[in-house]
Short mmCIF file of C-alpha atoms and ligand atoms in Angstrom, two decimals:
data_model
loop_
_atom_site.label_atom_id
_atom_site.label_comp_id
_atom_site.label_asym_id
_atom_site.label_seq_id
_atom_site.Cartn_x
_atom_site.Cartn_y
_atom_site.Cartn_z
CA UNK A 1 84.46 70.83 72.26
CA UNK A 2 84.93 72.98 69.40
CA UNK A 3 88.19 74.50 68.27
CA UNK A 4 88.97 78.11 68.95
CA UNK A 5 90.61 80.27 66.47
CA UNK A 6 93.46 82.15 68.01
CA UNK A 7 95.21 84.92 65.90
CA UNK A 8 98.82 85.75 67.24
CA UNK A 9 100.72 89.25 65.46
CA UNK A 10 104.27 89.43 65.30
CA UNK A 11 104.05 85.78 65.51
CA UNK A 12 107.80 85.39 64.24
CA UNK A 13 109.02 87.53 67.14
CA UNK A 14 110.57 86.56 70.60
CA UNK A 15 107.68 86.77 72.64
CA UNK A 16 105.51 84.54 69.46
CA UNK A 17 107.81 81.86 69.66
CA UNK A 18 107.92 81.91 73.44
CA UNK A 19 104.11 81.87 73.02
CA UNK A 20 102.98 79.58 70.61
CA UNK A 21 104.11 76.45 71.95
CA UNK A 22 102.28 76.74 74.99
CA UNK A 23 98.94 77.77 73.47
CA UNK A 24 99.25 74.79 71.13
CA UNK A 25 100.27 72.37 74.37
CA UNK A 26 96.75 73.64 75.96
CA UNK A 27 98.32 75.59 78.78
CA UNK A 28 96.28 78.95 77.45
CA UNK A 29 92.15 77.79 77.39
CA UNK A 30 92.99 74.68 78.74
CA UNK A 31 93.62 70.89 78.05
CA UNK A 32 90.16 69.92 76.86
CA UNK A 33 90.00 72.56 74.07
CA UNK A 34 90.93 71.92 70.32
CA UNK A 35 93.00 75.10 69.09
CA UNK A 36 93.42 76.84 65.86
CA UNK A 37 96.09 78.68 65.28
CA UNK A 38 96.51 81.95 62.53
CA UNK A 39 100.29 83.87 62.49
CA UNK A 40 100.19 87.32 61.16
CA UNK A 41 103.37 88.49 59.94
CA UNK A 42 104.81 91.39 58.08
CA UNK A 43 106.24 90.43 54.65
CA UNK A 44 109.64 90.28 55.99
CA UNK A 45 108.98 88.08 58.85
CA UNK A 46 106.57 85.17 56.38
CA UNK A 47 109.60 82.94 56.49
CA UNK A 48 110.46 82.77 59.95
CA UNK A 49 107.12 82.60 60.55
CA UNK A 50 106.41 79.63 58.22
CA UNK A 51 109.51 77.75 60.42
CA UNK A 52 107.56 78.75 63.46
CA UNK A 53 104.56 76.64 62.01
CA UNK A 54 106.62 73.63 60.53
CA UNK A 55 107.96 73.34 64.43
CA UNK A 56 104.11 73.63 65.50
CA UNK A 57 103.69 70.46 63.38
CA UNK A 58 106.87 69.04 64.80
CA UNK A 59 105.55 69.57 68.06
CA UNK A 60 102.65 67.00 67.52
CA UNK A 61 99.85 68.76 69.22
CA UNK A 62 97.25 66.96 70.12
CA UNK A 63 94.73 69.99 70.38
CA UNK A 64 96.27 71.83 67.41
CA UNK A 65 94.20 71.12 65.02
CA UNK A 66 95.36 73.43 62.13
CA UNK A 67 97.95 76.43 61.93
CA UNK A 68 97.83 79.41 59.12
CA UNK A 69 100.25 81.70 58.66
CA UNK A 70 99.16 85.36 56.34
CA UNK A 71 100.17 88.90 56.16
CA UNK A 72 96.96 89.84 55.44
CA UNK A 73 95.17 90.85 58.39
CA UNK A 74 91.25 89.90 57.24
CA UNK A 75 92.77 86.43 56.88
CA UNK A 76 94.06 86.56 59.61
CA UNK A 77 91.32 87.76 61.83
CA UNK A 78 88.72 85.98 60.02
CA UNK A 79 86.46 83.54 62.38
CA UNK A 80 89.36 84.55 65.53
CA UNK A 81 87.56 83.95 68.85
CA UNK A 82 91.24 85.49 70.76
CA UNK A 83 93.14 88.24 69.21
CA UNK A 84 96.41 88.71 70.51
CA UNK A 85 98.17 91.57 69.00
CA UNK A 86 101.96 91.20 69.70
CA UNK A 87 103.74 92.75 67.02
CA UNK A 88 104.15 96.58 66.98
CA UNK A 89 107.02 99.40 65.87
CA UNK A 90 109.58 99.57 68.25
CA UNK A 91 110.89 102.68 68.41
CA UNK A 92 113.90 103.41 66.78
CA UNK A 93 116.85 105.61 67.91
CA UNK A 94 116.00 109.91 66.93
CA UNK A 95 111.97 108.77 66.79
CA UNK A 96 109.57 111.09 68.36
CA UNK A 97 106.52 109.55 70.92
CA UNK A 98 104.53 111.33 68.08
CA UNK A 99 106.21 109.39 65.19
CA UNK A 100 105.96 106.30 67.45
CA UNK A 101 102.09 106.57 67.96
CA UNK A 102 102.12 107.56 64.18
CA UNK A 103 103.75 104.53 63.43
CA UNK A 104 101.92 102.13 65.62
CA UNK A 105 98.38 104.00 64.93
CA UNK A 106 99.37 102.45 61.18
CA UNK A 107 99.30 99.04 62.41
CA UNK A 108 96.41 98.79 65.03
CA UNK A 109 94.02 100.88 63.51
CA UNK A 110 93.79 98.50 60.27
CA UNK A 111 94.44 95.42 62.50
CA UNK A 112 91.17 96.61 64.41
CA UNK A 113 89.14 97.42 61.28
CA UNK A 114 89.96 93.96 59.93
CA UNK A 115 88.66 92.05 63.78
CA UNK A 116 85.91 94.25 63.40
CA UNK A 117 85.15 93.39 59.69
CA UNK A 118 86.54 89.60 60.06
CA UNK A 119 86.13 87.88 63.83
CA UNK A 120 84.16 86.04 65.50
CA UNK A 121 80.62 87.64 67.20
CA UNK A 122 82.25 86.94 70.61
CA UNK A 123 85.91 88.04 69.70
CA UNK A 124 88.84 89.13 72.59
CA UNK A 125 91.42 91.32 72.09
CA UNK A 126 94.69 91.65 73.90
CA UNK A 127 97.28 94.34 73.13
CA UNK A 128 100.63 93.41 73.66
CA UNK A 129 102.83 95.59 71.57
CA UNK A 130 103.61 98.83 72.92
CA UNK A 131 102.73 101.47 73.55
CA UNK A 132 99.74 98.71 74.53
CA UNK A 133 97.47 100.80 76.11
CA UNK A 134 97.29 103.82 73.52
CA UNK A 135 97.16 100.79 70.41
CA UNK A 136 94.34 99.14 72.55
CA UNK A 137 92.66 102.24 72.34
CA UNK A 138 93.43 102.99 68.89
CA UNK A 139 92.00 99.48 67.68
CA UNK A 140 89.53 99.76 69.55
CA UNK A 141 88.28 103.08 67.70
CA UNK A 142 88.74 101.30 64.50
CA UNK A 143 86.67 98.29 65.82
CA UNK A 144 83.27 99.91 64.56
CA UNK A 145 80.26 97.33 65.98
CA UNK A 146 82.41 95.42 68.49
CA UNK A 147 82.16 96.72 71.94
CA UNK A 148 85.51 98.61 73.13
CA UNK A 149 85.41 96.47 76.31
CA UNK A 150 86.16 93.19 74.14
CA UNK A 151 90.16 95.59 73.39
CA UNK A 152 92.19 95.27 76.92
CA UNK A 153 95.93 95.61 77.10
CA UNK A 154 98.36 93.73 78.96
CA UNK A 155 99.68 94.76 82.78
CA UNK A 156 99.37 91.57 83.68
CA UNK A 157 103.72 91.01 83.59
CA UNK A 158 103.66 94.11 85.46
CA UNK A 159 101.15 92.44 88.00
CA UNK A 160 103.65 89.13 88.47
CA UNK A 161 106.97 91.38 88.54
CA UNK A 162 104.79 93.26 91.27
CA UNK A 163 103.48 89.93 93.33
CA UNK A 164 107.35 88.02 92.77
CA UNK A 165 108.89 91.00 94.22
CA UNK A 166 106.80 91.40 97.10
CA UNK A 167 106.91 87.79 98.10
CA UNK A 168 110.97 88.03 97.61
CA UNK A 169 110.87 90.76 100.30
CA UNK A 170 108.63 89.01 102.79
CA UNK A 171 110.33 85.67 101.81
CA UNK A 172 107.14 84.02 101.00
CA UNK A 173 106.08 81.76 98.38
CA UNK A 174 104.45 83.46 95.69
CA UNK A 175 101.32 81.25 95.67
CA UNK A 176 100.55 83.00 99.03
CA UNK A 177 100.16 86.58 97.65
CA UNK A 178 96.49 88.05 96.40
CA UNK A 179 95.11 91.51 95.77
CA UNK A 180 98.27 93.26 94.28
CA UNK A 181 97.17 95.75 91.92
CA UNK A 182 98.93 98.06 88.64
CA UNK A 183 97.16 100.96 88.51
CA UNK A 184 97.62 103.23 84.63
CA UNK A 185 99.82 102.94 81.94
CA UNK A 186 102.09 100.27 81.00
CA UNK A 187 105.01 102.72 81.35
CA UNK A 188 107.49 103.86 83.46
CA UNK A 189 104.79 105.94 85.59
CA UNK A 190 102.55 102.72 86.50
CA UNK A 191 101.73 102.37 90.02
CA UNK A 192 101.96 98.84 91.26
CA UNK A 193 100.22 99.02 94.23
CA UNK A 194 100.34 96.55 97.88
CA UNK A 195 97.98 98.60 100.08
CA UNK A 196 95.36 95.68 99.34
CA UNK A 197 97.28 92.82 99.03
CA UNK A 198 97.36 89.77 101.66
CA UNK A 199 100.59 87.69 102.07
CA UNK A 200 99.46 84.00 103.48
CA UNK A 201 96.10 85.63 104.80
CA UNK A 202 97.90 88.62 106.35
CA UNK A 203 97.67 92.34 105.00
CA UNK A 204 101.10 92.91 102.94
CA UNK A 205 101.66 96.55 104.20
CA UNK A 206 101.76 94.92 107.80
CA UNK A 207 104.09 92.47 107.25
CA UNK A 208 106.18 94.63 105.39
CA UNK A 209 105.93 97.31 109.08
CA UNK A 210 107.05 94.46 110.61
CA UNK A 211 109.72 92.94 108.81
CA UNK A 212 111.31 96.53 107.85
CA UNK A 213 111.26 97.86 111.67
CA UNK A 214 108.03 100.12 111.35
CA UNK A 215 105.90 102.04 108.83
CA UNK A 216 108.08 104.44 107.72
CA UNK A 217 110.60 102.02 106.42
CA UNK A 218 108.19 99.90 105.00
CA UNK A 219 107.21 102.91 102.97
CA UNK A 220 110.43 104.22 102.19
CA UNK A 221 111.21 100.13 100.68
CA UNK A 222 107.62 100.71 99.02
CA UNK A 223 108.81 104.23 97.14
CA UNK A 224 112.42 103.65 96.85
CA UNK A 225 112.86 99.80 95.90
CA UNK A 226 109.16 98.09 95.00
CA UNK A 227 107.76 101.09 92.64
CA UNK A 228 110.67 101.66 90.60
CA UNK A 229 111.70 98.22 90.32
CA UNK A 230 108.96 97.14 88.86
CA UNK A 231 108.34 100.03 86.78
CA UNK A 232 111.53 99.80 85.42
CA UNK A 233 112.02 95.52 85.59
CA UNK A 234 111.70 95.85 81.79
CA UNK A 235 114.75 97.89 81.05
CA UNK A 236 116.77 95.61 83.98
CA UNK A 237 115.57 92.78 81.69
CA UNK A 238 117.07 94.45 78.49
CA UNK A 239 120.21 95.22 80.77
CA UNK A 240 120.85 91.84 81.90
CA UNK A 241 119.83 89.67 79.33
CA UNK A 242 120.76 91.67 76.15
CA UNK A 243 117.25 91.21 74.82
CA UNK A 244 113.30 92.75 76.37
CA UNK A 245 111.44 90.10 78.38
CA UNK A 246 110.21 87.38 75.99
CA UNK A 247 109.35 84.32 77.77
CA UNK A 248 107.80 86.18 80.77
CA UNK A 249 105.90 88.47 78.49
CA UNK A 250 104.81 85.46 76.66
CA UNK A 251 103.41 83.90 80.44
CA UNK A 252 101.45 86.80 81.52
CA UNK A 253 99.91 87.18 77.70
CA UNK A 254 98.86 83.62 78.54
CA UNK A 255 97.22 84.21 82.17
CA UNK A 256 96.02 87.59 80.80
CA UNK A 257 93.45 85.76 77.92
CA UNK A 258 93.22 82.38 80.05
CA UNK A 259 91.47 84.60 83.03
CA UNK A 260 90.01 86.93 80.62
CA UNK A 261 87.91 83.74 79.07
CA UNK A 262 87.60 81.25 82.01
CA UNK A 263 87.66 83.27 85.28
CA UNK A 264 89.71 84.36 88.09
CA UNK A 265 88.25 81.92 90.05
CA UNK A 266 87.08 85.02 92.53
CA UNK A 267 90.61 86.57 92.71
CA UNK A 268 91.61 89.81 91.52
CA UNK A 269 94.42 90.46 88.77
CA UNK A 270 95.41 93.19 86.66
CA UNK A 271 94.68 94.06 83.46
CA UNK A 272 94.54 97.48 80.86
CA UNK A 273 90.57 97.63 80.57
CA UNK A 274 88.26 100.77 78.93
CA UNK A 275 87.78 102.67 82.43
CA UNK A 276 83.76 104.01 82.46
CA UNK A 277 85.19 106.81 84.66
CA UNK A 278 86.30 104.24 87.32
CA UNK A 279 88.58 106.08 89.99
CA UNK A 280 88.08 109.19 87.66
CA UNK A 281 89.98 107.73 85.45
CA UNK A 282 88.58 109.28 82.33
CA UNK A 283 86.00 107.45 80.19
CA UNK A 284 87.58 105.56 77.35
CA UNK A 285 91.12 105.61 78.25
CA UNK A 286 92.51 101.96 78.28
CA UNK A 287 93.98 101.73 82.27
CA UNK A 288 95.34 99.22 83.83
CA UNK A 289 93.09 98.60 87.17
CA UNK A 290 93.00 95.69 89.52
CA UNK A 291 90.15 93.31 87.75
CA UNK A 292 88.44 89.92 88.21
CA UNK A 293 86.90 87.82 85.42
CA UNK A 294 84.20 85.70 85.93
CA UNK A 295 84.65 84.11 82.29
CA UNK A 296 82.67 86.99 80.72
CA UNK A 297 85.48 89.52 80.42
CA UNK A 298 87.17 91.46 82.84
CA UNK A 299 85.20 93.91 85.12
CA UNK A 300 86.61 96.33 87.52
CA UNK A 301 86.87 96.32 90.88
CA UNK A 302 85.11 99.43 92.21
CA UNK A 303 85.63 99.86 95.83
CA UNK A 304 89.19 99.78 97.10
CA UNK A 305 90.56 102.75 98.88
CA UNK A 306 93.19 104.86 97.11
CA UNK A 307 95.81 106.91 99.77
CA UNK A 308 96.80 110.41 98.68
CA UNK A 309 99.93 108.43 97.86
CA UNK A 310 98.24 106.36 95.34
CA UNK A 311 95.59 108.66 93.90
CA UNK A 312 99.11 110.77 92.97
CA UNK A 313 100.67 107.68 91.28
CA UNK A 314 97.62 107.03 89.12
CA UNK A 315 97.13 110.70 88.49
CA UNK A 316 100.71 110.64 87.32
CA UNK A 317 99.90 107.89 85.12
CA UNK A 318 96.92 108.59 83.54
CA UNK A 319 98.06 112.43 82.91
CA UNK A 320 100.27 110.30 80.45
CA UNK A 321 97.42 108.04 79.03
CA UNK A 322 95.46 111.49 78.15
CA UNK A 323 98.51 113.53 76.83
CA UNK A 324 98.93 109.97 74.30
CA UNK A 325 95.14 109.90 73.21
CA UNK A 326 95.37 113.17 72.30
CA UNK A 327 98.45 112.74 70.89
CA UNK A 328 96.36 110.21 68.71
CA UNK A 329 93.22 112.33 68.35
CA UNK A 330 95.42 114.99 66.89
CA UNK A 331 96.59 112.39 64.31
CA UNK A 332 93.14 111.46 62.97
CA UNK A 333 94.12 107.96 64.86
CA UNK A 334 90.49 107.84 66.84
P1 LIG B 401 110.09 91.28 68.23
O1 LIG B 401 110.72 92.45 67.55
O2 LIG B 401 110.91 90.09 68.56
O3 LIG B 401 108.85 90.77 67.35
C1 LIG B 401 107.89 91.61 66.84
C2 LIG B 401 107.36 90.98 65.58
O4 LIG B 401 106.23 91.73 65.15
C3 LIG B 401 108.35 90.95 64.45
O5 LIG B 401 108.49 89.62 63.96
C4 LIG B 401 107.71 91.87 63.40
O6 LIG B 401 107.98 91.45 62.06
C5 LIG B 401 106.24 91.73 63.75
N1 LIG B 401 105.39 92.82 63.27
C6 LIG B 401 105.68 94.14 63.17
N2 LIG B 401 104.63 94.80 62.64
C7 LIG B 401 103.66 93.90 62.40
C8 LIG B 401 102.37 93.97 61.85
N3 LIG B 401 101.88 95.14 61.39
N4 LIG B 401 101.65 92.84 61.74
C9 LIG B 401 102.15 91.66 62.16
N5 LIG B 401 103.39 91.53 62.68
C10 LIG B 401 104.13 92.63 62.82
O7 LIG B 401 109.37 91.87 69.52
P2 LIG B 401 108.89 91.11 70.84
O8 LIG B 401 110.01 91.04 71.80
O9 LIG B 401 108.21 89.86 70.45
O10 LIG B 401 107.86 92.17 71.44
C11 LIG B 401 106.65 92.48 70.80
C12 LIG B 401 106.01 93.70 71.43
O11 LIG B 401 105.70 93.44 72.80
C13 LIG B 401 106.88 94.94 71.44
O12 LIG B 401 106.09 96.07 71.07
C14 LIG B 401 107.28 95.07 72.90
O13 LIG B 401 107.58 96.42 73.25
C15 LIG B 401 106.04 94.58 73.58
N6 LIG B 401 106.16 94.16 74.98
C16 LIG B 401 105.09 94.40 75.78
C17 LIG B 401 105.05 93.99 77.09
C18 LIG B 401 103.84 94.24 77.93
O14 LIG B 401 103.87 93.89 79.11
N7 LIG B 401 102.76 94.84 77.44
C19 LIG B 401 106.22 93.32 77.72
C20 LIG B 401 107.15 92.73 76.73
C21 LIG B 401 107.36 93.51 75.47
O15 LIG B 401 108.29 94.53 75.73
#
């Protein structure tokens, strides 16, 4: 089989090194499939970077067949079959959202020029680094000739938080949850969503009646405990741990391109996709929706009932997505 290029950004950060390894080891496109690997780095992270590739040689790959490390994006990108755009400005203490989508339009509008000018015909995109939905979009724009649903963004951490919590609740294994969905921005104001989920063949909002002593409780736990939780499981992450999710980003970056290229097998996910006007979601915003793959890229999944409930969640949320491309129009970002 032939190799396939794989670019990784911000490859010397937490999530990168969390990463790497487990591409190399075959875990991402599979155990039969030769990889390549190319770390883009800012100047000031070459060096760690560099140590991150002498430990790729340490680790003895057998599918790694070569690893590249640049700070020049064309290099970078050049041949890459999977772009996966980790690194992005955090924002830093007194900076604006403006100044942050400033900042980040800086990095992902060249970094989508150069896939568009450098990768391979049949190129995918993930957006990691936030705010990952509004830099999908914005490399996206910059992507002229390759088609904006090749740029997704990643929910899919958001989509795990969302199925391990459930399954916590009804004290179920997680292998035995399906059809959970997050629903807008990868923000505070997502809406990760059980109304279509099954728990061991059963419908989850059932269960949940019956396990929480009725309806009403089951969506009180739903509004009060699920939604916020997992909205907010990022900052409890950052509480706890003294650092943002790494290794756990790092695993749903890998189901998120590993579904995106080889299927969901029939299941659905989630995953940040260019919405056609899905849900009247408005064209060309990047939302997260619940998705399935069938090895051709993600498609959405067009007929599942929204509740008043939900359609104000995802209103909510992609209010947000359109105040941030403007936000970015008003820049010159797209
Ligand atoms: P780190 O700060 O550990 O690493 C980021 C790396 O990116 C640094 O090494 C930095 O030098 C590099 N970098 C910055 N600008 C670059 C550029 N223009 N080209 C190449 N490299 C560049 O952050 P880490 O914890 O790895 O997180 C990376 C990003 O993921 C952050 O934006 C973070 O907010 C985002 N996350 C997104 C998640 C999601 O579900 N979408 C969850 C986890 C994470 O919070």
């Amino acid at each position: 089989m032939d190799a396939t290029t794989i670019t990784v950004t911000g490859a010397a950060g937490q999530i990168g090194y969390a990463l790497l390894f487990r591409v190399a080891a075959g875990e991402m496109l599979g155990h039969d499939r030769p990889v390549r690997l190319r770390l883009l780095e800012i100047p000031a992270g070459i060096r760690a970077a560099e140590g991150t590739a002498l430990e790729l040689q340490d680790g003895a790959f057998p599918l790694l067949q070569a690893v590249e490390v640049t700070d020049d994006p064309r290099a970078a990108f050049a041949g890459a079959n999977v772009a996966m755009l980790v690194g992005a400005r955090p924002r830093s203490a007194g900076m604006e959202r403006g100044d942050l989508l400033a900042a980040n339009g800086g990095i992902f509008a060249p970094q989508g020029a150069a896939i568009a000018a450098a990768a391979a015909a049949d190129v995918r995109v993930v957006v990691v680094g936030n705010p990952a939905n509004t830099n999908a979009l914005i490399a996206a724009a910059s992507a002229d000739g390759v088609p904006a649903e090749r740029f997704t963004a990643l929910t899919r951490l958001d989509h795990e938080r969302a199925v391990a919590q459930l399954a916590a609740r009804l004290e179920a294994p997680v292998a035995d949850v399906t059809g959970v969905a997050i629903w807008g921005n990868h923000s505070a104001t997502q809406f990760p969503d059980i109304a279509h989920a099954t728990v061991g063949g059963r419908a989850a909002p059932e269960l949940l009646a019956e396990r929480l002593g009725g309806t009403d409780a089951a969506t009180r736990w739903l509004d009060e405990e699920f939604v916020p939780r997992v909205a907010r499981r990022g900052a409890e992450i950052i509480e706890v741990r003294g650092s943002s999710s790494a290794a756990s980003a790092a695993n749903a970056a890998l189901r998120h391109v590993r579904d995106d290229l080889l299927g969901t097998g029939g299941g659905r996910t989630s995953a940040a996709v260019v919405s056609h006007g899905e849900y009247g979601v408005p064209e060309g915003l990047v939302c997260s929706f619940p998705v399935t793959s069938d090895g051709s890229g993600y498609r959405i999944v067009e007929d599942l009932d929204l509740d008043d409930r939900g359609c104000a969640r995802l209103g909510a949320s992609v209010a947000e997505l359109v105040e941030e491309r403007d936000a970015v129009r008003a820049l010159g970002l797209i």
